[in-house]
Amino acid sequence: MLRTIHLALVAALGAGVVSAGVAAVAEVAPGHDGYTARAVIKNPGGATVGRLLVEPERYGKSRVTVTVRGLSPGYHGLHIHTTGVCDPRSTDPATGGPYFSAGGHFTLGPGAHAGHSGDLPNLLVNADGTGGASTVTDRFRVFHLFDRDGSAVVVHALADNHANIPGRYTGPAGKAGPDEDTLKAGDSGGRVACGVIAAG
Ligand SMILES: [Cu+2]
């Protein structure tokens, strides 16, 4: 079996098939897999507080790497949002918080929190205000982030509970489990930093 595969590879090399395959990868258009995405994450005052890198991983997955500084210690909700506009003066009519322009959570299909494509694990910010995380996700590929209105990365004020509200907890309405608000963003509170995702 192994010997057969080896012989097939040698035959392919001889025919120039393998080198043709490499050339095809190098010709992928910008914004398609093989290219990376980046964002500079800023606070509402315009100061840079972090960076995001999204790289293609093997088997159709993406690696999301984020580093931050100057944020409050503790866990912060971290998501890709649907629109690549980080306007701190665009306020949420419900809460008055900034970056309403970034829209809700980026998702390729239907689904509530924490099943959106752009839902990521919480970001741990240390006592010195710095944090860093790297996650591999199979929920989107790099090119998905460059739809017509782009996308943005948002850091929230509070921890994301990922809608993990066991049925034994009953809300004020007498209904058990996560309520409508929790199913939007996991009660992660306002948006404290935002970065427009760009190819690069
Ligand atoms: Cu969010």
Short mmCIF file of C-alpha atoms and ligand atoms in Angstrom, two decimals:
data_model
loop_
_atom_site.label_atom_id
_atom_site.label_comp_id
_atom_site.label_asym_id
_atom_site.label_seq_id
_atom_site.Cartn_x
_atom_site.Cartn_y
_atom_site.Cartn_z
CA MET A 1 0.00 0.00 0.00
CA LEU A 2 2.68 2.50 1.09
CA ARG A 3 4.86 1.45 -1.80
CA THR A 4 1.97 2.05 -4.23
CA ILE A 5 1.41 5.59 -2.92
CA HIS A 6 5.13 6.35 -3.15
CA LEU A 7 5.25 5.19 -6.74
CA ALA A 8 2.18 7.28 -7.58
CA LEU A 9 3.85 10.40 -6.12
CA VAL A 10 7.00 9.81 -8.09
CA ALA A 11 4.90 9.42 -11.23
CA ALA A 12 3.05 12.66 -10.45
CA LEU A 13 6.32 14.55 -9.91
CA GLY A 14 7.63 13.20 -13.16
CA ALA A 15 4.55 14.48 -14.98
CA GLY A 16 4.82 17.91 -13.36
CA VAL A 17 1.43 17.50 -11.64
CA VAL A 18 2.67 18.44 -8.16
CA SER A 19 4.45 21.62 -9.27
CA ALA A 20 1.32 22.69 -11.19
CA GLY A 21 -0.68 22.29 -7.95
CA VAL A 22 1.68 24.61 -6.05
CA ALA A 23 1.36 27.28 -8.75
CA ALA A 24 -2.46 27.13 -8.48
CA VAL A 25 -2.32 27.87 -4.73
CA ALA A 26 -0.15 30.94 -5.31
CA GLU A 27 -2.71 32.36 -7.75
CA VAL A 28 -5.65 32.47 -5.29
CA ALA A 29 -7.34 35.88 -5.47
CA PRO A 30 -7.15 38.28 -2.48
CA GLY A 31 -9.80 37.64 0.14
CA HIS A 32 -9.92 33.93 -0.58
CA ASP A 33 -8.46 31.18 1.55
CA GLY A 34 -4.71 31.36 1.71
CA TYR A 35 -4.92 35.01 2.73
CA THR A 36 -5.12 36.36 6.26
CA ALA A 37 -7.36 38.94 7.90
CA ARG A 38 -6.31 41.54 10.44
CA ALA A 39 -7.83 44.20 12.65
CA VAL A 40 -6.51 46.98 14.85
CA ILE A 41 -8.74 47.05 17.93
CA LYS A 42 -9.47 50.51 19.35
CA ASN A 43 -11.34 51.89 22.34
CA PRO A 44 -14.02 54.62 22.00
CA GLY A 45 -11.33 57.28 22.55
CA GLY A 46 -9.51 56.05 19.44
CA ALA A 47 -6.52 54.51 21.26
CA THR A 48 -5.24 51.17 20.00
CA VAL A 49 -5.87 48.47 22.61
CA GLY A 50 -5.23 45.34 20.61
CA ARG A 51 -4.84 43.39 17.40
CA LEU A 52 -6.60 40.50 15.71
CA LEU A 53 -5.21 38.02 13.19
CA VAL A 54 -7.28 35.40 11.36
CA GLU A 55 -5.35 32.77 9.43
CA PRO A 56 -6.46 29.75 7.42
CA GLU A 57 -5.87 26.44 9.20
CA ARG A 58 -5.86 23.01 7.66
CA TYR A 59 -9.13 21.18 6.98
CA GLY A 60 -11.14 24.34 6.31
CA LYS A 61 -10.69 25.82 9.76
CA SER A 62 -9.49 29.27 10.82
CA ARG A 63 -7.14 30.32 13.59
CA VAL A 64 -8.18 33.47 15.43
CA THR A 65 -5.42 35.15 17.47
CA VAL A 66 -6.06 38.24 19.57
CA THR A 67 -3.82 40.34 21.81
CA VAL A 68 -5.00 43.27 23.93
CA ARG A 69 -3.66 45.75 26.46
CA GLY A 70 -5.16 48.50 28.60
CA LEU A 71 -8.43 46.68 29.27
CA SER A 72 -10.05 45.98 32.64
CA PRO A 73 -8.96 42.68 34.24
CA GLY A 74 -11.30 39.72 34.04
CA TYR A 75 -13.18 37.83 31.34
CA HIS A 76 -14.52 39.71 28.33
CA GLY A 77 -16.93 38.48 25.69
CA LEU A 78 -15.21 38.32 22.28
CA HIS A 79 -17.07 38.01 18.99
CA ILE A 80 -16.93 38.72 15.29
CA HIS A 81 -19.80 41.12 14.48
CA THR A 82 -21.64 41.41 11.16
CA THR A 83 -20.59 44.85 9.91
CA GLY A 84 -17.12 46.32 9.40
CA VAL A 85 -17.92 49.71 10.91
CA CYS A 86 -16.53 50.67 14.34
CA ASP A 87 -18.11 54.06 15.06
CA PRO A 88 -17.93 54.91 18.78
CA ARG A 89 -20.59 57.62 18.27
CA SER A 90 -23.03 55.05 16.90
CA THR A 91 -24.94 54.28 20.09
CA ASP A 92 -27.21 51.37 20.90
CA PRO A 93 -30.72 52.85 21.33
CA ALA A 94 -31.41 50.32 24.11
CA THR A 95 -28.26 50.79 26.22
CA GLY A 96 -26.59 53.97 24.94
CA GLY A 97 -23.33 52.03 24.47
CA PRO A 98 -20.90 52.58 21.55
CA TYR A 99 -20.22 50.62 18.32
CA PHE A 100 -23.86 49.88 17.49
CA SER A 101 -22.61 50.26 13.88
CA ALA A 102 -20.87 46.86 14.08
CA GLY A 103 -24.27 45.12 14.11
CA GLY A 104 -25.07 41.84 15.84
CA HIS A 105 -23.02 38.68 15.89
CA PHE A 106 -21.66 37.46 12.57
CA THR A 107 -23.25 34.17 11.55
CA LEU A 108 -23.45 32.18 8.34
CA GLY A 109 -26.63 30.35 9.23
CA PRO A 110 -29.52 30.75 11.64
CA GLY A 111 -28.78 30.20 15.29
CA ALA A 112 -28.85 31.86 18.65
CA HIS A 113 -25.94 32.59 20.95
CA ALA A 114 -23.51 30.82 21.44
CA GLY A 115 -24.07 29.12 18.09
CA HIS A 116 -23.25 32.15 15.90
CA SER A 117 -20.30 31.63 13.58
CA GLY A 118 -18.48 34.60 15.15
CA ASP A 119 -18.92 33.52 18.79
CA LEU A 120 -15.51 32.97 20.37
CA PRO A 121 -14.31 31.90 23.83
CA ASN A 122 -14.02 34.56 26.50
CA LEU A 123 -10.86 36.67 26.48
CA LEU A 124 -9.00 36.64 29.81
CA VAL A 125 -7.47 40.03 30.64
CA ASN A 126 -4.81 39.88 33.33
CA ALA A 127 -4.28 42.20 36.31
CA ASP A 128 -1.86 44.29 34.20
CA GLY A 129 -4.53 44.87 31.55
CA THR A 130 -3.00 42.60 28.92
CA GLY A 131 -4.54 39.51 27.41
CA GLY A 132 -3.98 37.08 24.59
CA ALA A 133 -5.79 34.11 23.11
CA SER A 134 -5.67 31.83 20.10
CA THR A 135 -8.63 29.73 19.01
CA VAL A 136 -9.20 27.36 16.10
CA THR A 137 -12.75 27.44 14.77
CA ASP A 138 -14.51 25.50 12.02
CA ARG A 139 -17.42 27.96 11.94
CA PHE A 140 -16.08 30.26 9.21
CA ARG A 141 -13.21 30.63 6.77
CA VAL A 142 -11.17 33.79 6.27
CA PHE A 143 -13.01 34.81 3.07
CA HIS A 144 -16.39 34.69 4.84
CA LEU A 145 -15.33 37.79 6.81
CA PHE A 146 -15.22 39.84 3.61
CA ASP A 147 -18.88 39.85 2.65
CA ARG A 148 -20.39 43.05 1.21
CA ASP A 149 -20.49 45.00 4.51
CA GLY A 150 -17.33 43.45 5.98
CA SER A 151 -17.07 42.44 9.63
CA ALA A 152 -15.61 43.64 12.91
CA VAL A 153 -14.17 42.16 16.08
CA VAL A 154 -15.75 43.42 19.31
CA VAL A 155 -14.56 43.10 22.90
CA HIS A 156 -17.35 43.39 25.47
CA ALA A 157 -17.31 44.79 29.00
CA LEU A 158 -18.36 41.61 30.77
CA ALA A 159 -17.92 37.85 30.57
CA ASP A 160 -19.93 35.96 27.98
CA ASN A 161 -21.98 33.19 29.63
CA HIS A 162 -22.46 31.53 26.22
CA ALA A 163 -26.15 31.22 27.08
CA ASN A 164 -25.21 28.49 29.54
CA ILE A 165 -28.18 29.03 31.84
CA PRO A 166 -29.21 25.63 33.16
CA GLY A 167 -32.94 24.98 33.30
CA ARG A 168 -32.95 25.05 37.09
CA TYR A 169 -32.63 28.86 36.97
CA THR A 170 -35.97 30.57 36.50
CA GLY A 171 -36.16 34.15 35.26
CA PRO A 172 -38.55 36.90 36.42
CA ALA A 173 -41.03 35.85 33.72
CA GLY A 174 -41.17 32.37 35.25
CA LYS A 175 -39.40 30.85 32.26
CA ALA A 176 -36.45 28.54 32.87
CA GLY A 177 -33.12 28.78 31.00
CA PRO A 178 -31.66 31.64 28.92
CA ASP A 179 -33.94 34.58 28.08
CA GLU A 180 -34.04 36.51 24.79
CA ASP A 181 -31.30 38.91 25.85
CA THR A 182 -28.96 36.07 26.86
CA LEU A 183 -29.55 34.42 23.49
CA LYS A 184 -28.22 37.55 21.72
CA ALA A 185 -24.81 38.08 23.33
CA GLY A 186 -24.59 35.97 26.48
CA ASP A 187 -25.07 38.96 28.82
CA SER A 188 -21.59 40.23 27.97
CA GLY A 189 -22.68 43.85 28.39
CA GLY A 190 -21.56 46.90 26.40
CA ARG A 191 -18.94 47.04 23.68
CA VAL A 192 -15.64 48.42 24.98
CA ALA A 193 -13.38 48.00 21.94
CA CYS A 194 -13.82 47.37 18.22
CA GLY A 195 -11.68 46.63 15.18
CA VAL A 196 -12.62 46.64 11.50
CA ILE A 197 -11.44 43.41 9.88
CA ALA A 198 -9.42 43.90 6.69
CA ALA A 199 -7.53 41.60 4.34
CA GLY A 200 -3.83 41.55 4.92
CU CU B 1 -20.36 40.75 20.61
#
